[in-house]
């Protein structure tokens, strides 16, 4: 443990003690208010229908669905953003979620040619190019390789892309919802490449999808051998069709576009292919007119998910939970700071839950809100020491031409009535 880390832990312990002290007084006030409201409450004094009558039996939903009272927790899109649903995107409702895992039915979708519907019995994965043996695997063949389970976030390079020139979309679902985090089960790509025998001249791998867009991206062989997975399960069950059923590539920490869905071919070559998605798209046009390319890593980023525009404070002043997510393509998150005054003062947030490399991290700051306006921000720091930049710091480096790789600090303006708006502070 570095000295800085142990310092952080001391700070964390100190802030926990402070909170516990504040919590005793705050907690008593809260319990008193609840008890007062409960006097004569028919929900306490009268027997309710669900308490009186038998409920549905076990076969009501062979495949379970969420409570009807959670029907608003869904992926949503921004109608003006794309012309056609088959080349479109919808967004994860981050403001409704907690913990670090995204439920399968809520993982955002990004398709360039719609969802391919493939019977696994008809699916084939080919390896060709600079290999000793060209191979074709069926799904059954893939299932016979040793497999691994890994939790990773997937973030589209265009996440927060509409915010480059200023605050635009009102909700973290829309500003930050092109990200999800699940546990993948799959075969390390390294085993498949070893089976085919990569020639010494093989330096790149082209991954190609079986969908109508035939998504194709070049991946350096070092990354392919390091931690890429050929995954067929997410959160324990088969991939959803929209996430690439029956098999997708997992490229940990790197931009979502490279995570080819409906993976059908891997070609080994000696140089990158310069496909459309790595030239005209997924390159970052700078002020100078030059473009950055091969910007694969998703840099350290965070966002407060609640309160946020779709999750206002409705309980009034007093004990309030501020929570959010942080992630980095460089590894784990070592710290998240939260500001309630637009970045003038920072407090260290509490990280809670597993801290896994290239996965989501959940943070909390428990405050006693006095009902005054707040400018909420979060700033993440990753294990490589990278600090999440402000949007203006990013603009100085990169200009405003690009839509990709916006990891700038988000500001939410919380009003006295608890409503929240997307703003920027300069
Ligand atoms: N793979 C194929 N075959 N076709 C696609 O359209 N979209 C890419 C990538 N892989 C895409 C694809 C993009 S841009 C992203 S951000 C991720 O898949 C989105 O993955 P998801 O739909 O599981 O969220
Ligand atoms: Co994308």
CSV table of C-alpha atoms and ligand atoms in Angstrom, one decimal:
chain,number,residue,atom,x,y,z
A,1,UNK,CA,0.0,0.0,0.0
A,2,UNK,CA,1.5,3.4,-0.9
A,3,UNK,CA,1.7,6.2,1.6
A,4,UNK,CA,-0.9,8.2,-0.2
A,5,UNK,CA,-3.3,5.2,-0.1
A,6,UNK,CA,-2.9,4.7,3.7
A,7,UNK,CA,-3.4,8.5,4.1
A,8,UNK,CA,-6.7,8.1,2.1
A,9,UNK,CA,-7.8,5.3,4.3
A,10,UNK,CA,-7.2,7.4,7.4
A,11,UNK,CA,-9.2,10.2,5.9
A,12,UNK,CA,-11.9,7.7,5.0
A,13,UNK,CA,-12.0,6.4,8.6
A,14,UNK,CA,-12.1,10.0,9.9
A,15,UNK,CA,-15.0,10.9,7.6
A,16,UNK,CA,-16.8,7.7,8.6
A,17,UNK,CA,-16.5,8.6,12.2
A,18,UNK,CA,-17.8,12.2,11.5
A,19,UNK,CA,-20.7,10.7,9.6
A,20,UNK,CA,-21.5,8.3,12.4
A,21,UNK,CA,-21.6,11.2,14.9
A,22,UNK,CA,-23.7,13.3,12.5
A,23,UNK,CA,-25.8,10.2,11.8
A,24,UNK,CA,-26.9,9.7,15.4
A,25,UNK,CA,-28.5,13.2,15.6
A,26,UNK,CA,-29.7,13.0,12.0
A,27,UNK,CA,-31.0,9.5,12.4
A,28,UNK,CA,-33.0,10.4,15.5
A,29,UNK,CA,-34.6,13.4,13.7
A,30,UNK,CA,-35.5,11.2,10.8
A,31,UNK,CA,-37.0,8.4,13.0
A,32,UNK,CA,-39.0,11.0,14.9
A,33,UNK,CA,-40.5,12.4,11.7
A,34,UNK,CA,-41.4,9.0,10.5
A,35,UNK,CA,-43.1,8.0,13.8
A,36,UNK,CA,-45.1,11.3,13.7
A,37,UNK,CA,-46.3,10.6,10.2
A,38,UNK,CA,-47.2,7.0,11.1
A,39,UNK,CA,-49.8,7.9,13.7
A,40,UNK,CA,-53.1,7.0,12.2
A,41,UNK,CA,-51.6,5.9,8.9
A,42,UNK,CA,-54.0,3.4,7.3
A,43,UNK,CA,-51.1,1.6,5.8
A,44,UNK,CA,-50.2,0.7,9.4
A,45,UNK,CA,-53.6,0.5,11.0
A,46,UNK,CA,-55.5,-1.4,8.3
A,47,UNK,CA,-54.9,-4.8,6.7
A,48,UNK,CA,-54.1,-4.4,3.0
A,49,UNK,CA,-55.3,-6.6,0.2
A,50,UNK,CA,-51.8,-8.1,-0.3
A,51,UNK,CA,-51.8,-9.1,3.3
A,52,UNK,CA,-55.3,-10.6,3.1
A,53,UNK,CA,-55.4,-12.6,-0.2
A,54,UNK,CA,-53.1,-15.2,-1.7
A,55,UNK,CA,-50.7,-14.1,-4.3
A,56,UNK,CA,-49.8,-15.5,-7.7
A,57,UNK,CA,-48.4,-19.1,-7.8
A,58,UNK,CA,-44.9,-20.0,-8.9
A,59,UNK,CA,-45.7,-20.3,-12.6
A,60,UNK,CA,-46.9,-16.8,-13.1
A,61,UNK,CA,-43.7,-15.8,-14.9
A,62,UNK,CA,-41.5,-18.7,-16.0
A,63,UNK,CA,-38.9,-16.1,-16.9
A,64,UNK,CA,-39.1,-13.5,-14.2
A,65,UNK,CA,-39.7,-9.8,-14.9
A,66,UNK,CA,-39.3,-6.7,-12.6
A,67,UNK,CA,-42.2,-5.5,-10.4
A,68,UNK,CA,-44.9,-3.6,-12.2
A,69,UNK,CA,-44.0,-0.6,-10.0
A,70,UNK,CA,-40.6,-0.5,-11.7
A,71,UNK,CA,-42.0,-0.2,-15.2
A,72,UNK,CA,-40.4,3.2,-15.7
A,73,UNK,CA,-36.9,1.7,-15.3
A,74,UNK,CA,-36.2,1.1,-19.0
A,75,UNK,CA,-33.6,1.9,-21.7
A,76,UNK,CA,-34.6,5.1,-23.5
A,77,UNK,CA,-33.4,6.9,-26.6
A,78,UNK,CA,-33.1,10.4,-27.8
A,79,UNK,CA,-35.3,10.6,-30.9
A,80,UNK,CA,-33.4,13.3,-32.7
A,81,UNK,CA,-30.0,11.7,-32.3
A,82,UNK,CA,-30.1,9.1,-35.1
A,83,UNK,CA,-32.2,8.8,-38.2
A,84,UNK,CA,-33.2,5.1,-38.0
A,85,UNK,CA,-33.5,2.6,-35.2
A,86,UNK,CA,-31.3,0.0,-36.9
A,87,UNK,CA,-28.4,2.3,-36.8
A,88,UNK,CA,-29.1,3.8,-33.4
A,89,UNK,CA,-28.5,3.8,-29.7
A,90,UNK,CA,-30.5,3.6,-26.5
A,91,UNK,CA,-29.2,4.4,-23.0
A,92,UNK,CA,-28.8,2.6,-19.7
A,93,UNK,CA,-31.0,4.1,-16.9
A,94,UNK,CA,-28.0,4.7,-14.6
A,95,UNK,CA,-30.1,7.0,-12.3
A,96,UNK,CA,-32.3,4.0,-11.3
A,97,UNK,CA,-29.5,1.5,-10.6
A,98,UNK,CA,-27.3,0.8,-7.6
A,99,UNK,CA,-24.3,-1.4,-7.0
A,100,UNK,CA,-21.9,-2.1,-10.0
A,101,UNK,CA,-23.7,-4.6,-12.2
A,102,UNK,CA,-26.1,-3.7,-15.0
A,103,UNK,CA,-29.1,-6.0,-15.3
A,104,UNK,CA,-29.1,-7.6,-18.7
A,105,UNK,CA,-32.4,-6.1,-19.9
A,106,UNK,CA,-31.1,-2.6,-19.1
A,107,UNK,CA,-27.7,-2.7,-20.9
A,108,UNK,CA,-27.7,0.1,-23.5
A,109,UNK,CA,-27.7,-1.0,-27.1
A,110,UNK,CA,-25.7,0.3,-30.0
A,111,UNK,CA,-26.3,-1.2,-33.4
A,112,UNK,CA,-24.9,-0.1,-36.8
A,113,UNK,CA,-27.1,-2.5,-38.7
A,114,UNK,CA,-29.8,-3.7,-36.3
A,115,UNK,CA,-29.8,-6.8,-34.1
A,116,UNK,CA,-28.8,-10.0,-35.9
A,117,UNK,CA,-30.9,-13.0,-34.9
A,118,UNK,CA,-28.7,-16.1,-35.1
A,119,UNK,CA,-29.4,-19.6,-34.1
A,120,UNK,CA,-26.3,-20.8,-32.3
A,121,UNK,CA,-26.4,-24.1,-34.2
A,122,UNK,CA,-25.8,-22.0,-37.4
A,123,UNK,CA,-23.1,-19.8,-36.0
A,124,UNK,CA,-19.4,-20.2,-37.0
A,125,UNK,CA,-16.3,-18.4,-35.8
A,126,UNK,CA,-13.4,-18.5,-38.3
A,127,UNK,CA,-9.7,-17.7,-37.6
A,128,UNK,CA,-7.6,-17.1,-40.7
A,129,UNK,CA,-4.7,-15.0,-42.0
A,130,UNK,CA,-1.2,-15.3,-40.6
A,131,UNK,CA,-1.8,-18.5,-38.7
A,132,UNK,CA,-0.4,-22.0,-39.0
A,133,UNK,CA,-3.9,-23.5,-39.4
A,134,UNK,CA,-7.1,-21.7,-40.4
A,135,UNK,CA,-9.9,-22.9,-38.1
A,136,UNK,CA,-13.6,-22.8,-37.9
A,137,UNK,CA,-15.3,-23.2,-34.5
A,138,UNK,CA,-18.9,-24.1,-33.8
A,139,UNK,CA,-20.4,-22.8,-30.6
A,140,UNK,CA,-20.0,-26.3,-29.2
A,141,UNK,CA,-16.3,-26.2,-30.0
A,142,UNK,CA,-15.9,-22.9,-28.2
A,143,UNK,CA,-17.6,-24.3,-25.1
A,144,UNK,CA,-14.9,-27.0,-24.8
A,145,UNK,CA,-12.1,-24.5,-24.1
A,146,UNK,CA,-11.3,-23.5,-20.5
A,147,UNK,CA,-13.4,-20.5,-19.7
A,148,UNK,CA,-13.2,-17.5,-17.3
A,149,UNK,CA,-15.5,-15.1,-15.5
A,150,UNK,CA,-14.7,-11.4,-15.5
A,151,UNK,CA,-16.5,-8.2,-14.6
A,152,UNK,CA,-15.9,-5.4,-17.1
A,153,UNK,CA,-17.5,-2.1,-18.1
A,154,UNK,CA,-18.2,-1.4,-21.7
A,155,UNK,CA,-18.4,2.2,-22.7
A,156,UNK,CA,-19.1,3.5,-26.2
A,157,UNK,CA,-16.4,6.0,-27.3
A,158,UNK,CA,-19.3,8.4,-28.1
A,159,UNK,CA,-20.7,8.3,-24.5
A,160,UNK,CA,-21.1,12.0,-23.4
A,161,UNK,CA,-20.3,13.0,-27.0
A,162,UNK,CA,-23.3,15.3,-27.2
A,163,UNK,CA,-21.8,17.4,-24.3
A,164,UNK,CA,-18.6,18.5,-26.0
A,165,UNK,CA,-19.8,22.0,-26.8
A,166,UNK,CA,-21.9,22.5,-23.6
A,167,UNK,CA,-24.5,21.0,-21.3
A,168,UNK,CA,-27.2,19.6,-23.5
A,169,UNK,CA,-29.1,16.5,-22.3
A,170,UNK,CA,-31.1,16.5,-19.1
A,171,UNK,CA,-30.3,13.2,-17.4
A,172,UNK,CA,-27.3,11.0,-16.7
A,173,UNK,CA,-29.1,8.3,-18.6
A,174,UNK,CA,-28.6,10.4,-21.7
A,175,UNK,CA,-25.3,12.1,-20.9
A,176,UNK,CA,-23.6,9.0,-19.5
A,177,UNK,CA,-25.8,6.0,-20.3
A,178,UNK,CA,-23.7,4.5,-23.1
A,179,UNK,CA,-22.0,2.3,-20.6
A,180,UNK,CA,-22.8,-1.0,-18.8
A,181,UNK,CA,-21.0,-3.4,-16.6
A,182,UNK,CA,-21.7,-7.1,-16.4
A,183,UNK,CA,-19.9,-10.4,-15.5
A,184,UNK,CA,-18.8,-12.1,-18.7
A,185,UNK,CA,-18.2,-15.8,-19.1
A,186,UNK,CA,-16.0,-16.6,-22.1
A,187,UNK,CA,-12.9,-18.2,-23.5
A,188,UNK,CA,-9.6,-16.2,-23.4
A,189,UNK,CA,-9.0,-15.2,-27.0
A,190,UNK,CA,-5.4,-16.2,-26.4
A,191,UNK,CA,-6.4,-19.9,-26.3
A,192,UNK,CA,-8.1,-19.7,-29.7
A,193,UNK,CA,-5.2,-17.9,-31.3
A,194,UNK,CA,-2.8,-20.5,-29.8
A,195,UNK,CA,-4.9,-23.3,-31.3
A,196,UNK,CA,-4.5,-21.7,-34.7
A,197,UNK,CA,-0.8,-20.9,-34.1
A,198,UNK,CA,-0.1,-17.2,-34.8
A,199,UNK,CA,2.9,-16.7,-37.1
A,200,UNK,CA,5.7,-14.5,-35.9
A,201,UNK,CA,4.7,-11.9,-38.5
A,202,UNK,CA,1.2,-11.7,-37.0
A,203,UNK,CA,0.9,-8.4,-35.2
A,204,UNK,CA,-2.8,-7.5,-35.5
A,205,UNK,CA,-6.2,-9.2,-35.3
A,206,UNK,CA,-9.2,-8.1,-37.3
A,207,UNK,CA,-12.5,-8.9,-35.5
A,208,UNK,CA,-15.6,-9.0,-37.8
A,209,UNK,CA,-19.3,-9.2,-36.9
A,210,UNK,CA,-21.9,-11.4,-38.6
A,211,UNK,CA,-24.5,-8.6,-38.6
A,212,UNK,CA,-25.6,-6.5,-41.5
A,213,UNK,CA,-23.0,-3.8,-40.6
A,214,UNK,CA,-20.2,-6.5,-40.6
A,215,UNK,CA,-18.5,-4.3,-37.9
A,216,UNK,CA,-14.8,-4.7,-38.3
A,217,UNK,CA,-11.9,-3.4,-36.1
A,218,UNK,CA,-8.2,-4.0,-35.9
A,219,UNK,CA,-6.8,-5.0,-32.5
A,220,UNK,CA,-3.1,-5.2,-31.7
A,221,UNK,CA,-2.0,-8.8,-31.0
A,222,UNK,CA,-0.6,-7.8,-27.5
A,223,UNK,CA,-4.1,-6.8,-26.4
A,224,UNK,CA,-5.6,-9.9,-28.0
A,225,UNK,CA,-3.3,-12.1,-26.0
A,226,UNK,CA,-3.5,-10.1,-22.8
A,227,UNK,CA,-7.1,-10.1,-21.6
A,228,UNK,CA,-9.6,-10.3,-24.5
A,229,UNK,CA,-12.4,-12.8,-24.1
A,230,UNK,CA,-14.7,-14.5,-26.6
A,231,UNK,CA,-17.8,-14.3,-24.4
A,232,UNK,CA,-21.1,-16.2,-24.6
A,233,UNK,CA,-22.6,-15.4,-21.2
A,234,UNK,CA,-23.4,-12.2,-19.4
A,235,UNK,CA,-24.5,-12.2,-15.7
A,236,UNK,CA,-24.7,-15.9,-15.9
A,237,UNK,CA,-27.1,-16.4,-18.8
A,238,UNK,CA,-26.7,-16.4,-22.5
A,239,UNK,CA,-25.9,-13.0,-24.1
A,240,UNK,CA,-29.0,-11.1,-25.1
A,241,UNK,CA,-29.6,-11.0,-28.9
A,242,UNK,CA,-28.9,-7.2,-28.8
A,243,UNK,CA,-25.6,-7.8,-27.0
A,244,UNK,CA,-24.3,-10.2,-29.7
A,245,UNK,CA,-25.9,-13.6,-29.1
A,246,UNK,CA,-24.4,-16.1,-29.4
A,247,UNK,CA,-20.9,-14.7,-29.0
A,248,UNK,CA,-19.1,-11.4,-28.7
A,249,UNK,CA,-15.6,-10.1,-28.3
A,250,UNK,CA,-14.8,-8.5,-24.9
A,251,UNK,CA,-11.9,-6.0,-25.1
A,252,UNK,CA,-11.5,-4.8,-21.5
A,253,UNK,CA,-11.1,-1.1,-20.8
A,254,UNK,CA,-11.1,-0.2,-24.5
A,255,UNK,CA,-13.8,1.6,-26.5
A,256,UNK,CA,-17.1,-0.2,-27.0
A,257,UNK,CA,-16.9,-0.2,-30.8
A,258,UNK,CA,-14.1,-2.8,-30.7
A,259,UNK,CA,-16.3,-5.3,-28.7
A,260,UNK,CA,-17.5,-6.9,-31.9
A,261,UNK,CA,-20.9,-8.5,-31.4
A,262,UNK,CA,-22.1,-11.6,-33.3
A,263,UNK,CA,-18.3,-12.3,-33.7
A,264,UNK,CA,-17.8,-14.5,-36.8
A,265,UNK,CA,-14.2,-14.0,-38.0
A,266,UNK,CA,-10.8,-13.2,-36.6
A,267,UNK,CA,-8.1,-12.5,-39.1
A,268,UNK,CA,-4.4,-12.3,-38.1
A,269,UNK,CA,-2.4,-9.7,-40.1
A,270,UNK,CA,0.8,-7.7,-40.0
A,271,UNK,CA,-0.7,-4.2,-39.9
A,272,UNK,CA,-4.0,-2.5,-39.0
A,273,UNK,CA,-6.7,-2.7,-41.7
A,274,UNK,CA,-7.9,1.0,-41.7
A,275,UNK,CA,-11.5,0.0,-41.7
A,276,UNK,CA,-14.3,2.6,-41.8
A,277,UNK,CA,-14.7,2.4,-38.0
A,278,UNK,CA,-11.1,3.2,-37.4
A,279,UNK,CA,-10.6,6.0,-40.0
A,280,UNK,CA,-13.7,8.2,-40.7
A,281,UNK,CA,-15.2,7.1,-37.4
A,282,UNK,CA,-13.7,6.6,-34.0
A,283,UNK,CA,-10.9,9.0,-34.6
A,284,UNK,CA,-10.7,12.3,-32.8
A,285,UNK,CA,-10.4,15.4,-35.0
A,286,UNK,CA,-8.3,18.1,-33.2
A,287,UNK,CA,-8.4,21.9,-33.6
A,288,UNK,CA,-5.3,21.6,-35.9
A,289,UNK,CA,-7.2,19.5,-38.4
A,290,UNK,CA,-5.1,16.5,-37.5
A,291,UNK,CA,-6.9,13.5,-36.0
A,292,UNK,CA,-5.9,11.3,-33.1
A,293,UNK,CA,-6.4,7.6,-34.1
A,294,UNK,CA,-6.1,4.4,-32.2
A,295,UNK,CA,-7.4,6.0,-29.1
A,296,UNK,CA,-8.6,2.8,-27.6
A,297,UNK,CA,-8.4,3.2,-23.8
A,298,UNK,CA,-11.5,4.6,-22.1
A,299,UNK,CA,-9.9,7.1,-19.7
A,300,UNK,CA,-10.9,7.6,-16.0
A,301,UNK,CA,-14.5,8.9,-15.7
A,302,UNK,CA,-17.3,9.2,-13.1
A,303,UNK,CA,-20.8,10.6,-12.8
A,304,UNK,CA,-23.2,11.2,-10.0
A,305,UNK,CA,-26.3,9.1,-10.8
A,306,UNK,CA,-28.5,10.4,-7.9
A,307,UNK,CA,-29.4,13.1,-7.4
A,308,UNK,CA,-29.5,13.9,-11.1
A,309,UNK,CA,-32.1,15.4,-13.5
A,310,UNK,CA,-34.1,12.2,-13.7
A,311,UNK,CA,-33.6,11.5,-9.9
A,312,UNK,CA,-34.4,14.8,-8.1
A,313,UNK,CA,-34.3,15.0,-4.3
A,314,UNK,CA,-38.0,14.6,-3.2
A,315,UNK,CA,-37.5,14.1,0.6
A,316,UNK,CA,-36.6,17.6,1.5
A,317,UNK,CA,-33.6,18.7,3.6
A,318,UNK,CA,-31.7,16.5,6.0
A,319,UNK,CA,-30.0,13.1,5.6
A,320,UNK,CA,-29.3,12.7,1.8
A,321,UNK,CA,-27.4,10.0,-0.1
A,322,UNK,CA,-25.3,11.2,-3.1
A,323,UNK,CA,-24.2,8.3,-5.2
A,324,UNK,CA,-22.5,7.6,-8.5
A,325,UNK,CA,-20.3,5.4,-10.7
A,326,UNK,CA,-16.6,5.6,-11.6
A,327,UNK,CA,-14.6,3.6,-14.0
A,328,UNK,CA,-11.3,3.5,-15.9
A,329,UNK,CA,-9.8,1.5,-18.8
A,330,UNK,CA,-6.5,1.7,-16.9
A,331,UNK,CA,-7.5,-0.5,-14.0
A,332,UNK,CA,-9.2,0.1,-10.7
A,333,UNK,CA,-10.5,3.4,-9.2
A,334,UNK,CA,-8.4,4.4,-6.2
A,335,UNK,CA,-10.5,7.4,-5.2
A,336,UNK,CA,-13.5,9.6,-6.0
A,337,UNK,CA,-14.0,13.1,-4.7
A,338,UNK,CA,-17.3,14.9,-4.6
A,339,UNK,CA,-18.0,18.6,-4.6
A,340,UNK,CA,-21.3,20.3,-3.7
A,341,UNK,CA,-20.0,23.8,-4.7
A,342,UNK,CA,-19.0,23.4,-8.3
A,343,UNK,CA,-15.4,22.2,-7.6
A,344,UNK,CA,-14.3,24.7,-5.1
A,345,UNK,CA,-14.1,22.2,-2.2
A,346,UNK,CA,-13.9,18.4,-2.4
A,347,UNK,CA,-14.7,15.7,0.0
A,348,UNK,CA,-13.6,12.1,-0.4
A,349,UNK,CA,-16.5,9.8,-1.3
A,350,UNK,CA,-16.9,6.3,0.1
A,351,UNK,CA,-16.2,3.5,-2.4
A,352,UNK,CA,-18.4,0.5,-1.7
A,353,UNK,CA,-18.6,-2.9,-3.3
A,354,UNK,CA,-16.0,-4.9,-5.3
A,355,UNK,CA,-13.1,-2.9,-6.7
A,356,UNK,CA,-12.2,-4.8,-9.9
A,357,UNK,CA,-9.9,-3.7,-12.7
A,358,UNK,CA,-11.7,-2.1,-15.7
A,359,UNK,CA,-15.1,-2.5,-13.9
A,360,UNK,CA,-17.6,0.0,-12.5
A,361,UNK,CA,-17.0,1.3,-9.0
A,362,UNK,CA,-19.9,2.5,-6.8
A,363,UNK,CA,-19.3,5.6,-4.6
A,364,UNK,CA,-21.4,7.4,-2.0
A,365,UNK,CA,-21.3,10.7,-0.1
A,366,UNK,CA,-23.8,10.8,2.8
A,367,UNK,CA,-24.6,14.4,3.6
A,368,UNK,CA,-26.9,16.5,5.8
A,369,UNK,CA,-28.5,18.7,3.1
A,370,UNK,CA,-29.5,22.1,4.4
A,371,UNK,CA,-31.8,22.7,1.5
A,372,UNK,CA,-29.5,25.2,-0.2
A,373,UNK,CA,-28.6,25.0,-3.9
A,374,UNK,CA,-25.7,22.7,-4.8
A,375,UNK,CA,-23.4,22.3,-7.8
A,376,UNK,CA,-22.7,18.6,-7.6
A,377,UNK,CA,-19.5,17.2,-9.2
A,378,UNK,CA,-17.6,14.0,-9.0
A,379,UNK,CA,-13.9,13.5,-9.9
A,380,UNK,CA,-12.4,10.1,-10.1
A,381,UNK,CA,-8.7,9.0,-9.8
A,382,UNK,CA,-7.6,5.7,-11.2
A,383,UNK,CA,-4.8,3.3,-10.0
A,384,UNK,CA,-2.5,4.6,-12.7
A,385,UNK,CA,-2.8,8.0,-11.1
A,386,UNK,CA,-4.9,9.7,-13.8
A,387,UNK,CA,-7.3,12.4,-12.5
A,388,UNK,CA,-10.6,13.0,-14.3
A,389,UNK,CA,-10.2,16.4,-16.1
A,390,UNK,CA,-12.7,19.2,-16.2
A,391,UNK,CA,-14.5,19.7,-19.5
A,392,UNK,CA,-12.5,22.9,-20.1
A,393,UNK,CA,-9.2,21.2,-19.5
A,394,UNK,CA,-10.3,18.6,-22.1
A,395,UNK,CA,-11.3,21.3,-24.6
A,396,UNK,CA,-7.9,23.0,-24.3
A,397,UNK,CA,-6.2,19.7,-25.3
A,398,UNK,CA,-8.7,18.4,-27.9
A,399,UNK,CA,-10.9,21.3,-29.1
A,400,UNK,CA,-14.6,20.6,-29.7
A,401,UNK,CA,-14.6,18.9,-33.1
A,402,UNK,CA,-14.7,15.4,-31.8
A,403,UNK,CA,-17.6,13.5,-30.3
A,404,UNK,CA,-15.5,10.7,-28.8
A,405,UNK,CA,-13.7,10.2,-25.5
A,406,UNK,CA,-15.3,13.0,-23.4
A,407,UNK,CA,-14.5,12.0,-19.8
A,408,UNK,CA,-14.9,15.5,-18.4
A,409,UNK,CA,-16.3,16.3,-15.0
A,410,UNK,CA,-20.1,16.5,-15.0
A,411,UNK,CA,-22.0,19.2,-13.1
A,412,UNK,CA,-25.6,18.9,-11.7
A,413,UNK,CA,-27.3,22.0,-10.4
A,414,UNK,CA,-29.5,21.0,-7.5
A,415,UNK,CA,-32.1,23.7,-6.7
A,416,UNK,CA,-33.7,24.4,-3.3
A,417,UNK,CA,-36.7,22.3,-4.2
A,418,UNK,CA,-34.6,19.3,-5.1
A,419,UNK,CA,-35.0,19.6,-8.9
A,420,UNK,CA,-31.8,19.0,-10.8
A,421,UNK,CA,-30.5,20.4,-14.1
A,422,UNK,CA,-27.5,19.7,-16.3
A,423,UNK,CA,-25.2,22.7,-16.3
A,424,UNK,CA,-21.5,23.7,-16.7
A,425,UNK,CA,-19.4,25.8,-14.5
A,426,UNK,CA,-16.5,27.8,-15.9
B,1,LIG,N1,-20.6,-5.2,-33.2
B,1,LIG,C1,-21.3,-5.4,-34.3
B,1,LIG,N2,-21.2,-6.6,-34.9
B,1,LIG,N3,-22.2,-4.5,-34.8
B,1,LIG,C2,-22.4,-3.2,-34.1
B,1,LIG,O1,-23.2,-2.4,-34.6
B,1,LIG,N4,-21.6,-1.8,-32.3
B,1,LIG,C3,-20.4,-1.5,-31.5
B,1,LIG,C4,-20.0,-2.6,-30.6
B,1,LIG,N5,-20.0,-3.9,-31.4
B,1,LIG,C5,-21.6,-3.0,-33.0
B,1,LIG,C6,-20.7,-4.0,-32.5
B,1,LIG,C7,-20.5,-0.3,-30.7
B,1,LIG,S1,-20.3,1.2,-31.4
B,1,LIG,C8,-20.6,-0.4,-29.3
B,1,LIG,S2,-20.6,1.0,-28.3
B,1,LIG,C9,-20.9,-1.7,-28.6
B,1,LIG,O2,-20.9,-2.8,-29.6
B,1,LIG,C10,-22.2,-1.6,-27.9
B,1,LIG,O3,-22.4,-2.9,-27.3
B,1,LIG,P1,-23.9,-3.1,-26.6
B,1,LIG,O4,-24.9,-3.0,-27.7
B,1,LIG,O5,-23.8,-4.5,-26.0
B,1,LIG,O6,-24.1,-2.1,-25.6
B,2,LIG,CO1,-20.2,2.6,-29.7
